[in-house]
Backbone as ProteinMPNN parsed JSONL, in Angstrom:
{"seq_chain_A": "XXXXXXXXXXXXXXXXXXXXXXXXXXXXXXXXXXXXXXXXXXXXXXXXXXXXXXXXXXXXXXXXXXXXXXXXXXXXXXXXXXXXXXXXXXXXXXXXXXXXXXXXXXXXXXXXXXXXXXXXXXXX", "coords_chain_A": {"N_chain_A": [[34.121, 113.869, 110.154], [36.447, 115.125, 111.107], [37.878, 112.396, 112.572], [38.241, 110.446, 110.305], [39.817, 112.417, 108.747], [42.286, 112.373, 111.033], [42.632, 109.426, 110.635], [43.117, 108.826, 108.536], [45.987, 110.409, 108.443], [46.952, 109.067, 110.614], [47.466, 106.597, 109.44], [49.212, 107.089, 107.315], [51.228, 107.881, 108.621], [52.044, 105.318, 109.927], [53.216, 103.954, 107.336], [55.137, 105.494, 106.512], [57.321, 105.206, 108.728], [57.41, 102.522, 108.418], [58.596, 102.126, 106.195], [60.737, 103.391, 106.681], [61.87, 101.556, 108.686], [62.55, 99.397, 106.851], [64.033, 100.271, 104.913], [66.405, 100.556, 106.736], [67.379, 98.431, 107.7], [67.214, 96.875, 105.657], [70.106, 98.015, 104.284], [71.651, 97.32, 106.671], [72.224, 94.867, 106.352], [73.08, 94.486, 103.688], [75.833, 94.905, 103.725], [77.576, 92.718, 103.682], [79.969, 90.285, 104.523], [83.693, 89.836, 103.043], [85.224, 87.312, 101.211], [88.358, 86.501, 102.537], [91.288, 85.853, 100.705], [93.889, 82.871, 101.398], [96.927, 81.726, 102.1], [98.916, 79.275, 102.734], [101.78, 79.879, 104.368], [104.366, 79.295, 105.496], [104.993, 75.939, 107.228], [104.66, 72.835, 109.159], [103.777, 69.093, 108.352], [100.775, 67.975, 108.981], [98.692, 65.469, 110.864], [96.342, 66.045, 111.122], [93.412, 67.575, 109.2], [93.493, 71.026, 109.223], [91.718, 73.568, 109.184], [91.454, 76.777, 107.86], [89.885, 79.826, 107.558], [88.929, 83.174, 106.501], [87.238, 86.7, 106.729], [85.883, 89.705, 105.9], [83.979, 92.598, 106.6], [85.07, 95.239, 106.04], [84.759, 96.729, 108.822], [84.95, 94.581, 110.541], [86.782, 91.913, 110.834], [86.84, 88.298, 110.65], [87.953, 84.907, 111.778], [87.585, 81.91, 111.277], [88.787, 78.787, 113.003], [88.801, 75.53, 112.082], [89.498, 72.034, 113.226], [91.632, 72.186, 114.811], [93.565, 72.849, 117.814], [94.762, 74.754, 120.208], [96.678, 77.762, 120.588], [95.998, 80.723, 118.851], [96.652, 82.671, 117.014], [96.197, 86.3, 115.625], [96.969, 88.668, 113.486], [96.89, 92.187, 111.842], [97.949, 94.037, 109.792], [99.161, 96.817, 107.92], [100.395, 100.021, 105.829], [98.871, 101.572, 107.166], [98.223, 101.321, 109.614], [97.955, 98.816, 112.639], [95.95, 95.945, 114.261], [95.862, 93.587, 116.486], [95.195, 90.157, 118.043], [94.601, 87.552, 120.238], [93.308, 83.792, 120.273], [92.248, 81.008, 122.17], [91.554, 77.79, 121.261], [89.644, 75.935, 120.631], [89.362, 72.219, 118.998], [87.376, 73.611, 117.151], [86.78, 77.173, 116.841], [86.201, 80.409, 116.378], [86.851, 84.334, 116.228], [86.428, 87.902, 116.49], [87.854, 90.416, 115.099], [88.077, 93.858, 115.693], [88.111, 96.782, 113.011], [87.692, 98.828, 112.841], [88.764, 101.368, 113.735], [91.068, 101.234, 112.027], [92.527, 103.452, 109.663], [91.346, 103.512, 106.326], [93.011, 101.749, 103.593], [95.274, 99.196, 102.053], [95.733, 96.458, 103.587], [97.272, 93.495, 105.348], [96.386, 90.104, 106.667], [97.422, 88.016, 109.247], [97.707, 84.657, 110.291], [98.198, 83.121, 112.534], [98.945, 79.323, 113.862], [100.604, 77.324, 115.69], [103.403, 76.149, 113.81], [102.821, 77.306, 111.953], [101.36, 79.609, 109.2], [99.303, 81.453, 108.111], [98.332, 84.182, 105.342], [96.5, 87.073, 104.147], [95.334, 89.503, 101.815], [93.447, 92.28, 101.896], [91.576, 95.127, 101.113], [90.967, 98.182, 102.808]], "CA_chain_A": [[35.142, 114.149, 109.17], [37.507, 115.083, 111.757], [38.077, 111.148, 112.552], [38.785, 110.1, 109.024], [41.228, 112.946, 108.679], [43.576, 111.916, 111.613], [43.199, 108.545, 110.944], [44.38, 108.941, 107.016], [47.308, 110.643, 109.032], [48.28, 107.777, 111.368], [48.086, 105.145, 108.411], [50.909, 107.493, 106.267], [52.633, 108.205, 109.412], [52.689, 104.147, 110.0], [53.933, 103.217, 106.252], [56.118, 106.027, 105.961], [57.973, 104.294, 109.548], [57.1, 100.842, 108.338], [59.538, 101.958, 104.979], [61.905, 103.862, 107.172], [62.45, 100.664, 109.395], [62.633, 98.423, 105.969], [65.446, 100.555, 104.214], [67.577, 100.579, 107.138], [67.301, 96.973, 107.71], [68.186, 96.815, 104.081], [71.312, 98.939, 104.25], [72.504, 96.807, 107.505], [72.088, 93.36, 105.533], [74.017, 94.976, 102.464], [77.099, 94.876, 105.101], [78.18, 91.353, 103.486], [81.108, 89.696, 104.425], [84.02, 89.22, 101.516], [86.192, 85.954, 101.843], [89.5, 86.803, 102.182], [92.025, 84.227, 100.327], [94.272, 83.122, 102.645], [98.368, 81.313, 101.267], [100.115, 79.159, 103.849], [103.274, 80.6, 104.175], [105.619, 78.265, 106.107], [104.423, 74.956, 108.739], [104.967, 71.513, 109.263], [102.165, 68.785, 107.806], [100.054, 67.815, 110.223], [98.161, 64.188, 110.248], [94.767, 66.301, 111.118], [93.048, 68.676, 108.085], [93.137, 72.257, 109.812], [90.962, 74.843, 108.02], [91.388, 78.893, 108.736], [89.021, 81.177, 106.657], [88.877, 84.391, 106.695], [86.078, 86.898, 106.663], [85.681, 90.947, 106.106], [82.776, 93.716, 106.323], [85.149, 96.524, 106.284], [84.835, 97.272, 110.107], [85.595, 93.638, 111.356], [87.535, 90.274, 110.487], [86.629, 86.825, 111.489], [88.704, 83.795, 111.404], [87.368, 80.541, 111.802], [89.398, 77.766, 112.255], [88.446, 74.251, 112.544], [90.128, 70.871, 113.675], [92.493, 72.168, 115.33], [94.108, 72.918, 119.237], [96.07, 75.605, 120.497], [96.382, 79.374, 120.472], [95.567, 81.212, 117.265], [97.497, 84.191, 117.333], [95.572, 87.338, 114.646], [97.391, 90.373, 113.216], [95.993, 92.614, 111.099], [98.758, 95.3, 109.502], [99.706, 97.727, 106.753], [101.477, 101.27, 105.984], [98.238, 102.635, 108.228], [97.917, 100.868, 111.408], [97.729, 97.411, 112.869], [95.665, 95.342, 115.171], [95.531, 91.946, 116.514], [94.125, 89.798, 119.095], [95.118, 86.081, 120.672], [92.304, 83.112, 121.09], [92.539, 79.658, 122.503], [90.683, 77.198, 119.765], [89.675, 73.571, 120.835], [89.494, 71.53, 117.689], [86.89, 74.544, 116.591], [87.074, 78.494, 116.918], [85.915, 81.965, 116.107], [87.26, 85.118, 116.641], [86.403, 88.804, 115.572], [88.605, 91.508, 115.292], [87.699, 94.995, 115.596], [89.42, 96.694, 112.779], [87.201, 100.315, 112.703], [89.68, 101.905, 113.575], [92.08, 101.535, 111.024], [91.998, 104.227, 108.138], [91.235, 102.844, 104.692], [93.756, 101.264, 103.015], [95.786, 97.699, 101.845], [95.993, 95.3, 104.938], [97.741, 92.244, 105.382], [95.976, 89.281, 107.837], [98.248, 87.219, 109.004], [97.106, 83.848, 111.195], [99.684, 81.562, 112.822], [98.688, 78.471, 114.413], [101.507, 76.533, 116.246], [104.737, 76.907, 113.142], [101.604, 77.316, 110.295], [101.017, 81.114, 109.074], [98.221, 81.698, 107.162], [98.03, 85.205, 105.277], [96.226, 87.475, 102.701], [95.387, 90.747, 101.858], [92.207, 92.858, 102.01], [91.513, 96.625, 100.894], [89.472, 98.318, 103.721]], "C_chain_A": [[36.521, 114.273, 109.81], [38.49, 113.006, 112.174], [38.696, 110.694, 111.694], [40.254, 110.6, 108.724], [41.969, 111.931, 109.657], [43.175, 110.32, 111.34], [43.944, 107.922, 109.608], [45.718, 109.405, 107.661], [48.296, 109.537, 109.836], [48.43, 106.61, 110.413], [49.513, 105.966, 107.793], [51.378, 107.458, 107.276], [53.168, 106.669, 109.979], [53.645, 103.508, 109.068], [54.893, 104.093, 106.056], [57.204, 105.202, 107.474], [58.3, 103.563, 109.289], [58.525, 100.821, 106.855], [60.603, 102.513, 105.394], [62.631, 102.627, 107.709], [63.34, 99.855, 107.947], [63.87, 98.946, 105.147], [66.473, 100.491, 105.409], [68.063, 99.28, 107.859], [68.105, 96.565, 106.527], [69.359, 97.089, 103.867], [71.952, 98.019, 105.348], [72.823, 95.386, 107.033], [72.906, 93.665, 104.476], [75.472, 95.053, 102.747], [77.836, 93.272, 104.395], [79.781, 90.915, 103.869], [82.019, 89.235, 103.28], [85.235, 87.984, 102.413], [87.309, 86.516, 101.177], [90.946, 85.648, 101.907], [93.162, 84.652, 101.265], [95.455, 81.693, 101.534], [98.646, 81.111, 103.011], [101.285, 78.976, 103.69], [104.255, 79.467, 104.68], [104.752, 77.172, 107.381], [105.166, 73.367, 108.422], [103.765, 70.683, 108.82], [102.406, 68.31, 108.916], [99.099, 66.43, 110.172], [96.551, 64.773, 110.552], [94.281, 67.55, 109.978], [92.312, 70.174, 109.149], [92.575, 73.359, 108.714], [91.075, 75.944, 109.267], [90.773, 79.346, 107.395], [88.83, 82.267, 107.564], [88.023, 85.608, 106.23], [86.18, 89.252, 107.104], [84.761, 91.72, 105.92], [83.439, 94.988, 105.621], [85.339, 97.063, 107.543], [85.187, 95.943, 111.175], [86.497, 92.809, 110.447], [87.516, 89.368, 111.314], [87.343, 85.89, 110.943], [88.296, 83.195, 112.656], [88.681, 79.566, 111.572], [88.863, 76.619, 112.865], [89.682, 72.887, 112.489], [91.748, 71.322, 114.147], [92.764, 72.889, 116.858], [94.504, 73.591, 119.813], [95.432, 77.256, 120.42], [96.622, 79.793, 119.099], [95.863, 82.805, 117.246], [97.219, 85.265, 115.655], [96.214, 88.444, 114.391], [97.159, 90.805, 112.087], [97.035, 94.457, 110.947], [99.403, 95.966, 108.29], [99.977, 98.904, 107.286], [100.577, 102.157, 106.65], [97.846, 102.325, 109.37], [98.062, 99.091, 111.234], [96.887, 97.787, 114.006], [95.846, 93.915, 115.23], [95.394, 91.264, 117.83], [94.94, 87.678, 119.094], [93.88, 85.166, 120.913], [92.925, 82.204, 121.358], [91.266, 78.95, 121.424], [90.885, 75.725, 120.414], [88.932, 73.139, 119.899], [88.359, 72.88, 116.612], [87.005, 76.016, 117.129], [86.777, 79.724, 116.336], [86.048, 83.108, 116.745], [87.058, 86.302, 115.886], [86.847, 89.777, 115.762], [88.355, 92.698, 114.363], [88.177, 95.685, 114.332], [88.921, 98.189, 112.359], [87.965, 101.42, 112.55], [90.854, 102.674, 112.661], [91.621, 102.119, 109.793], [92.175, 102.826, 106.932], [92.6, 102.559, 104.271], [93.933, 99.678, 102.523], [96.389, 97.243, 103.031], [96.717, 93.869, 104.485], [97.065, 91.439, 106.678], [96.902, 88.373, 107.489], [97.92, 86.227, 110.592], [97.973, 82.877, 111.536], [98.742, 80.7, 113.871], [99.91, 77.605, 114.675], [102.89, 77.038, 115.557], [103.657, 77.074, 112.143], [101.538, 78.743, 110.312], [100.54, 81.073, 107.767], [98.181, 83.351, 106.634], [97.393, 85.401, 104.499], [96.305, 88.849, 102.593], [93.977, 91.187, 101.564], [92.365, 94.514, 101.872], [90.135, 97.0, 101.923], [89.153, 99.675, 103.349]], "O_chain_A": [[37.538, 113.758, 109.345], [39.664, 112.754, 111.903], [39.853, 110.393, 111.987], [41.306, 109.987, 108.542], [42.261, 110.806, 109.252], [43.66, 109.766, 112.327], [44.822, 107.067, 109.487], [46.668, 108.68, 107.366], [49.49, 109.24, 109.824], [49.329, 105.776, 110.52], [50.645, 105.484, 107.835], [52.411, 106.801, 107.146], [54.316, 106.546, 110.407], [54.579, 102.79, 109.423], [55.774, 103.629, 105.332], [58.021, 104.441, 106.956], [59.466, 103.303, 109.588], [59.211, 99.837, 106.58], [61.605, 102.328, 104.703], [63.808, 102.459, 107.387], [64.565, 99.737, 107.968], [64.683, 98.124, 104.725], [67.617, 100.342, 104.978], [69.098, 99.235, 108.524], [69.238, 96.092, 106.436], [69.888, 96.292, 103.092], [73.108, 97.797, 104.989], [73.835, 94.853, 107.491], [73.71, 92.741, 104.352], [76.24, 95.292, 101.815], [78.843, 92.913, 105.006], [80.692, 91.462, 103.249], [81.553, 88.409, 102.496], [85.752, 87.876, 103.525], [87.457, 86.885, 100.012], [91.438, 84.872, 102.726], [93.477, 85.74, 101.746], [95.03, 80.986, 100.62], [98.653, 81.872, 103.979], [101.833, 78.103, 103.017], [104.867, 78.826, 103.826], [104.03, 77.636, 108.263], [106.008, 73.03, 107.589], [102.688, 71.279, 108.82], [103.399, 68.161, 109.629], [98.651, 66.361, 109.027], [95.6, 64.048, 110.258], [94.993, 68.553, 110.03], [91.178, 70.322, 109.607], [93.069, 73.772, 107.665], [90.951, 76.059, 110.487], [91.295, 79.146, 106.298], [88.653, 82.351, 108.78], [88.049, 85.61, 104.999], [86.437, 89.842, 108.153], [84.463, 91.67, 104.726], [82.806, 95.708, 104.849], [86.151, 97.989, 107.546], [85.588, 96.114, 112.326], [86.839, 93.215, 109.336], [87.98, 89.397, 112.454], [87.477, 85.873, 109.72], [88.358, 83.381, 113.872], [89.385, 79.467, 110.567], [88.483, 76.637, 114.036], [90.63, 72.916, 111.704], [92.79, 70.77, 113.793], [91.863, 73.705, 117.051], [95.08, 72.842, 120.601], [94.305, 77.73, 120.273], [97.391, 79.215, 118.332], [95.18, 83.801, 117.483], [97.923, 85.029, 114.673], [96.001, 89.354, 115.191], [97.165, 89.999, 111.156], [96.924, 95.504, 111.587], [100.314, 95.332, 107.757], [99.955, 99.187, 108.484], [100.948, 103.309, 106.875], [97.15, 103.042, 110.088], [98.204, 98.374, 110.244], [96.783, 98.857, 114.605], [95.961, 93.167, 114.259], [95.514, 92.012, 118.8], [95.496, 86.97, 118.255], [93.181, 85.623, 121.818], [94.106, 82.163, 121.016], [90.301, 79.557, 120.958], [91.764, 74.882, 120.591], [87.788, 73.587, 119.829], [88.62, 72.998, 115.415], [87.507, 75.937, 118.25], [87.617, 79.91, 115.455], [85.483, 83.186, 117.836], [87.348, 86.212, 114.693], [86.35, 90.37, 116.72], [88.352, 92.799, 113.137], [89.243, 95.083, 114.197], [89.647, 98.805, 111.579], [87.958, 102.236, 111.629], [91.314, 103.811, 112.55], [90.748, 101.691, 109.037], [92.8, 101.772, 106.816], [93.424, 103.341, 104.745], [92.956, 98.93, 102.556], [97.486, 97.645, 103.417], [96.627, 93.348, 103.374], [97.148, 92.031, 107.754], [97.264, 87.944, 106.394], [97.88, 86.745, 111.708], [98.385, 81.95, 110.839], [97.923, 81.26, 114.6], [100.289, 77.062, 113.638], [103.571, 77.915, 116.088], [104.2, 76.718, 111.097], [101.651, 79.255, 111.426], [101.078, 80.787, 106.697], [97.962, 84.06, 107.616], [97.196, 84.462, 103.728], [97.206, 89.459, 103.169], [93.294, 90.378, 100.936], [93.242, 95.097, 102.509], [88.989, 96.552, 101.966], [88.133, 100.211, 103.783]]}, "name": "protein", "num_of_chains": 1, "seq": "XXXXXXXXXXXXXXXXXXXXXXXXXXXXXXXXXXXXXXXXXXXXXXXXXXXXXXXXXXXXXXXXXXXXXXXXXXXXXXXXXXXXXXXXXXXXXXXXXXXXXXXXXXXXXXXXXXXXXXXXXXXX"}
């Protein structure tokens, strides 16, 4: 009888684990990325189609850009902080900036490529 008991004990004490792991799996997947629209502000045209998107959790921001060359210069600022960060980008690129830091509020991203400046706005 003793047997039975503990081993009814290690099955609950596996499924109650097995549902601990599964909600907090759940909760880290619920983390989605929102697409942040993105207005180019001032550039020159260009004879190649450059794409920049832009990408927020809340605790980061990613900007891709594709077909294009150069340094890709990231800032990331409103009335409660900034950050921002420099890559090099050959014809493709990804970059993710930290942005934990910064208390809650209305942000501005703002993405220059060569004279091109890409911005938007995001509530973190």
């Amino acid at each position: 009888m003793n047997k039975n008991f503990f081993t009814w004990i290690a099955a609950i004490c596996c499924f109650v684990l097995f549902q601990s792991v599964t909600i907090a799996a759940g909760i880290e997947t619920n983390k989605s990325k929102e697409k942040i629209t993105l207005v180019k502000e001032i550039g020159t045209r260009s004879a190649t189609i450059t794409q920049v998107n832009a990408y927020t959790d809340g605790n980061t921001i990613t900007v891709d850009v594709a077909n294009y060359t150069g340094d890709v210069y990231v800032q990331v600022y409103g009335g409660n902080g900034a950050a921002q960060t420099v890559f090099s980008c050959y014809n493709n690129g990804t970059v993710v900036l930290d942005i934990l830091s910064l208390p809650a509020g209305t942000y501005t991203v703002s993405i220059t490529l060569n004279n091109t400046t890409y911005t938007g706005t995001f509530v973190k």
